[in-house]
């Protein structure tokens, strides 16, 4: 085809060939726009016949990946896979995080980031429902039940002598420390909620001098809410020389 002086044929739209020699095959040729094989019901540029998510929300078609599925919203993370090039129904070795603070790793467990709402495929909002700060990680499992699985958490720049892992403010008895080296703590958790770490061997004497194992001391507070990963607010220091972040707030990226 397309050589030897033979006149080009019309595009057949279903044989994988460029029948009319215009450089476009099948459904990617405008001649096939009305062909039954080439209907693109959600307007994402991928024909329904090869679209894994053919009923995606039309308002989100700009965010579809090569399989036609809406990619998760994860602009606030610099550790993440290339959502545009992977099959979102079968994601393995998934990691998400922030290089300055930490990451969550799910190993070989299969995760799916495909979800329908009111009959339409919609985007996961990881920015809103996963929060990673200095020494603290949260996943809202009520909004992301697909991620409520055992995983490993890595926290960077910990700065403690004897870190203690807490779940929802209480010591986590079934969390397991995998390693703690060079201020990087890796530990396993059985499911997801809020995890943070505190100093297990406090040396605080409230003399205004930050000693090993202390985050702050009295009015000597070397960090801000923003430097800990929050959007803003007021930071404090408690009697155990640990940061008080109750008045820090977080706003997900627009």
XYZ file of C-alpha atoms in Angstrom:
254
model
C 0.000 0.000 0.000
C 0.970 3.617 -0.526
C 3.628 2.780 -3.115
C 4.114 1.516 -6.685
C 1.709 4.001 -8.200
C -1.349 2.188 -6.851
C -4.164 4.570 -6.058
C -4.904 4.668 -2.321
C -8.054 3.038 -1.062
C -10.502 4.500 1.418
C -9.695 3.962 5.104
C -11.239 0.710 6.368
C -11.122 1.847 10.030
C -10.572 -1.598 11.553
C -7.582 -3.381 9.963
C -4.596 -1.587 11.508
C -3.472 -0.248 8.112
C -3.215 3.199 6.569
C -5.456 2.343 3.622
C -5.713 5.860 2.188
C -2.026 6.710 2.636
C -2.586 9.878 4.674
C -0.320 8.819 7.549
C -3.189 7.926 9.893
C -4.635 4.521 10.695
C -8.130 3.416 11.637
C -9.779 5.573 14.294
C -6.963 8.118 14.242
C -8.015 9.012 10.688
C -10.749 11.664 10.570
C -12.444 9.625 7.826
C -13.401 7.129 10.545
C -15.007 9.587 12.950
C -18.471 8.101 12.458
C -17.384 4.455 12.268
C -18.877 2.231 14.984
C -15.387 1.171 16.083
C -14.318 4.756 16.573
C -16.946 6.242 18.866
C -15.310 8.261 21.662
C -18.184 8.781 24.078
C -16.194 10.650 26.721
C -14.179 12.861 24.355
C -10.762 11.916 25.687
C -9.314 11.155 22.257
C -9.369 7.382 22.752
C -11.996 5.270 20.934
C -14.313 3.319 23.224
C -13.140 0.036 21.707
C -9.688 0.471 23.326
C -10.654 2.812 26.186
C -10.451 1.096 29.608
C -12.622 3.876 31.082
C -15.017 4.784 28.236
C -17.475 6.614 30.474
C -15.097 9.099 32.081
C -16.467 12.409 33.314
C -16.263 14.693 30.257
C -15.101 17.586 32.443
C -11.987 15.560 33.290
C -11.087 14.298 29.808
C -7.958 16.476 29.742
C -6.602 14.348 32.586
C -7.006 10.941 30.920
C -3.967 8.694 30.533
C -2.953 6.510 27.581
C -5.533 3.910 28.661
C -8.337 6.492 28.737
C -8.680 6.583 32.540
C -8.656 9.742 34.687
C -5.278 10.175 36.370
C -5.280 10.824 40.136
C -4.795 14.391 41.332
C -1.364 14.324 42.983
C 0.281 17.664 42.203
C 1.540 18.081 45.770
C 3.809 15.012 45.665
C 7.244 14.637 44.082
C 7.438 10.887 44.735
C 4.824 9.164 42.558
C 4.561 7.020 39.420
C 3.858 8.388 35.954
C 0.083 8.049 36.152
C -0.251 8.946 32.459
C 1.513 5.797 31.293
C 0.352 3.023 33.656
C -2.712 0.793 33.839
C -4.552 2.339 36.782
C -6.555 -0.828 37.419
C -3.408 -2.798 38.307
C -0.777 -0.638 40.013
C 1.981 -2.475 41.849
C 4.978 -1.231 43.850
C 3.138 2.037 44.331
C 4.926 4.793 46.249
C 3.797 8.316 47.011
C 5.518 10.957 49.068
C 7.516 14.147 49.466
C 11.298 13.998 49.251
C 11.807 16.366 52.187
C 9.506 14.512 54.579
C 8.709 10.896 53.705
C 6.844 8.382 51.577
C 4.369 5.487 51.690
C 5.243 2.218 49.919
C 2.784 -0.593 49.173
C 5.246 -3.142 47.760
C 3.845 -5.701 45.329
C 0.247 -5.287 46.500
C -2.149 -4.582 43.650
C -3.902 -1.215 43.931
C -6.613 0.197 41.693
C -7.091 3.900 41.048
C -10.244 3.472 38.982
C -13.554 4.530 40.473
C -17.036 5.354 39.204
C -19.340 7.991 40.661
C -22.861 8.366 39.269
C -21.920 6.096 36.372
C -18.819 8.089 35.377
C -15.139 7.380 35.936
C -13.666 10.125 38.125
C -10.245 11.221 39.392
C -8.881 10.190 42.772
C -7.925 13.257 44.814
C -4.713 12.153 46.506
C -3.749 15.776 47.221
C -6.750 16.194 49.492
C -6.806 12.819 51.230
C -3.091 12.006 51.717
C -1.014 14.338 53.872
C 2.686 13.958 54.532
C 4.438 16.309 56.934
C 7.654 16.218 58.926
C 7.351 13.103 61.146
C 3.653 12.659 60.336
C 1.636 10.811 57.655
C -2.145 10.716 57.180
C -4.449 8.889 54.775
C -8.191 9.470 55.019
C -9.260 5.850 54.571
C -12.934 6.794 54.459
C -12.212 8.632 51.189
C -9.483 6.276 49.931
C -10.546 2.764 51.031
C -8.545 1.392 48.086
C -5.376 2.344 49.986
C -6.317 1.012 53.417
C -3.751 -1.806 53.331
C -0.528 -2.784 55.116
C 2.379 -0.681 53.915
C 5.789 0.684 54.821
C 6.271 4.304 55.828
C 9.603 6.059 55.408
C 10.265 9.296 57.296
C 13.261 11.495 56.525
C 15.170 13.955 58.735
C 13.617 12.499 61.886
C 16.077 13.961 64.396
C 15.177 11.741 67.370
C 17.390 9.492 69.487
C 14.714 6.891 70.221
C 11.677 7.460 67.958
C 8.329 6.089 69.085
C 5.587 5.403 66.518
C 2.056 6.522 67.327
C -1.274 5.796 65.644
C -3.995 8.382 66.196
C -2.030 9.815 69.115
C -1.423 6.508 70.940
C 1.597 4.213 70.898
C 1.252 1.774 67.997
C 1.826 -1.743 69.341
C 1.522 -3.490 65.973
C 3.737 -1.100 64.013
C 7.184 -2.539 63.363
C 10.452 -0.647 62.931
C 12.329 -1.967 59.895
C 15.332 0.327 60.190
C 16.486 3.622 61.668
C 19.681 4.905 60.127
C 21.062 8.357 59.383
C 17.845 10.026 60.599
C 15.706 7.941 58.212
C 13.058 5.773 59.884
C 11.290 2.961 58.011
C 8.429 1.123 59.686
C 5.476 -1.068 58.732
C 1.819 -0.359 59.510
C -1.174 -2.741 59.278
C -3.690 -0.261 57.848
C -4.121 3.444 57.305
C -5.101 6.371 59.472
C -2.739 8.961 61.083
C 0.794 7.994 62.105
C 3.410 10.203 63.711
C 6.605 9.772 65.691
C 7.830 11.355 68.916
C 11.006 11.129 70.975
C 10.873 8.087 73.241
C 13.732 9.180 75.464
C 13.141 12.901 76.064
C 16.003 14.933 77.519
C 14.153 18.241 77.656
C 15.278 20.623 80.377
C 13.606 23.774 79.003
C 16.810 25.812 79.072
C 16.348 27.279 75.605
C 19.131 25.122 74.161
C 18.176 22.428 71.644
C 19.969 19.247 72.711
C 20.106 15.922 70.796
C 16.635 14.370 70.726
C 14.880 17.748 71.103
C 12.967 19.451 68.304
C 12.770 22.768 70.121
C 13.307 24.181 73.610
C 11.094 26.823 75.211
C 11.022 29.772 72.795
C 13.834 28.358 70.669
C 11.794 26.962 67.768
C 13.890 26.438 64.612
C 11.021 25.453 62.320
C 7.813 26.991 60.964
C 4.545 25.329 59.998
C 5.517 25.790 56.357
C 8.919 24.127 56.753
C 7.181 21.082 58.255
C 4.936 20.686 55.204
C 1.854 22.651 56.264
C 0.392 25.608 54.401
C 0.690 28.030 57.314
C -0.253 28.740 60.914
C 1.520 29.140 64.256
C 3.958 26.574 65.657
C 4.794 26.068 69.337
C 7.021 23.998 71.631
C 5.686 21.780 74.433
C 7.196 20.785 77.782
C 8.810 17.719 76.171
C 10.672 19.899 73.661
C 8.503 18.695 70.765
C 6.784 20.824 68.150
C 3.148 21.764 68.719
C 1.420 21.817 65.326
C -2.217 22.028 66.444
C -2.508 25.542 65.001
C -0.792 24.675 61.714
C -3.184 24.194 58.793
C -3.047 22.465 55.421
C -4.614 23.426 52.102
C -4.456 20.947 49.224
C -3.151 22.272 45.868
C -5.858 23.872 43.672
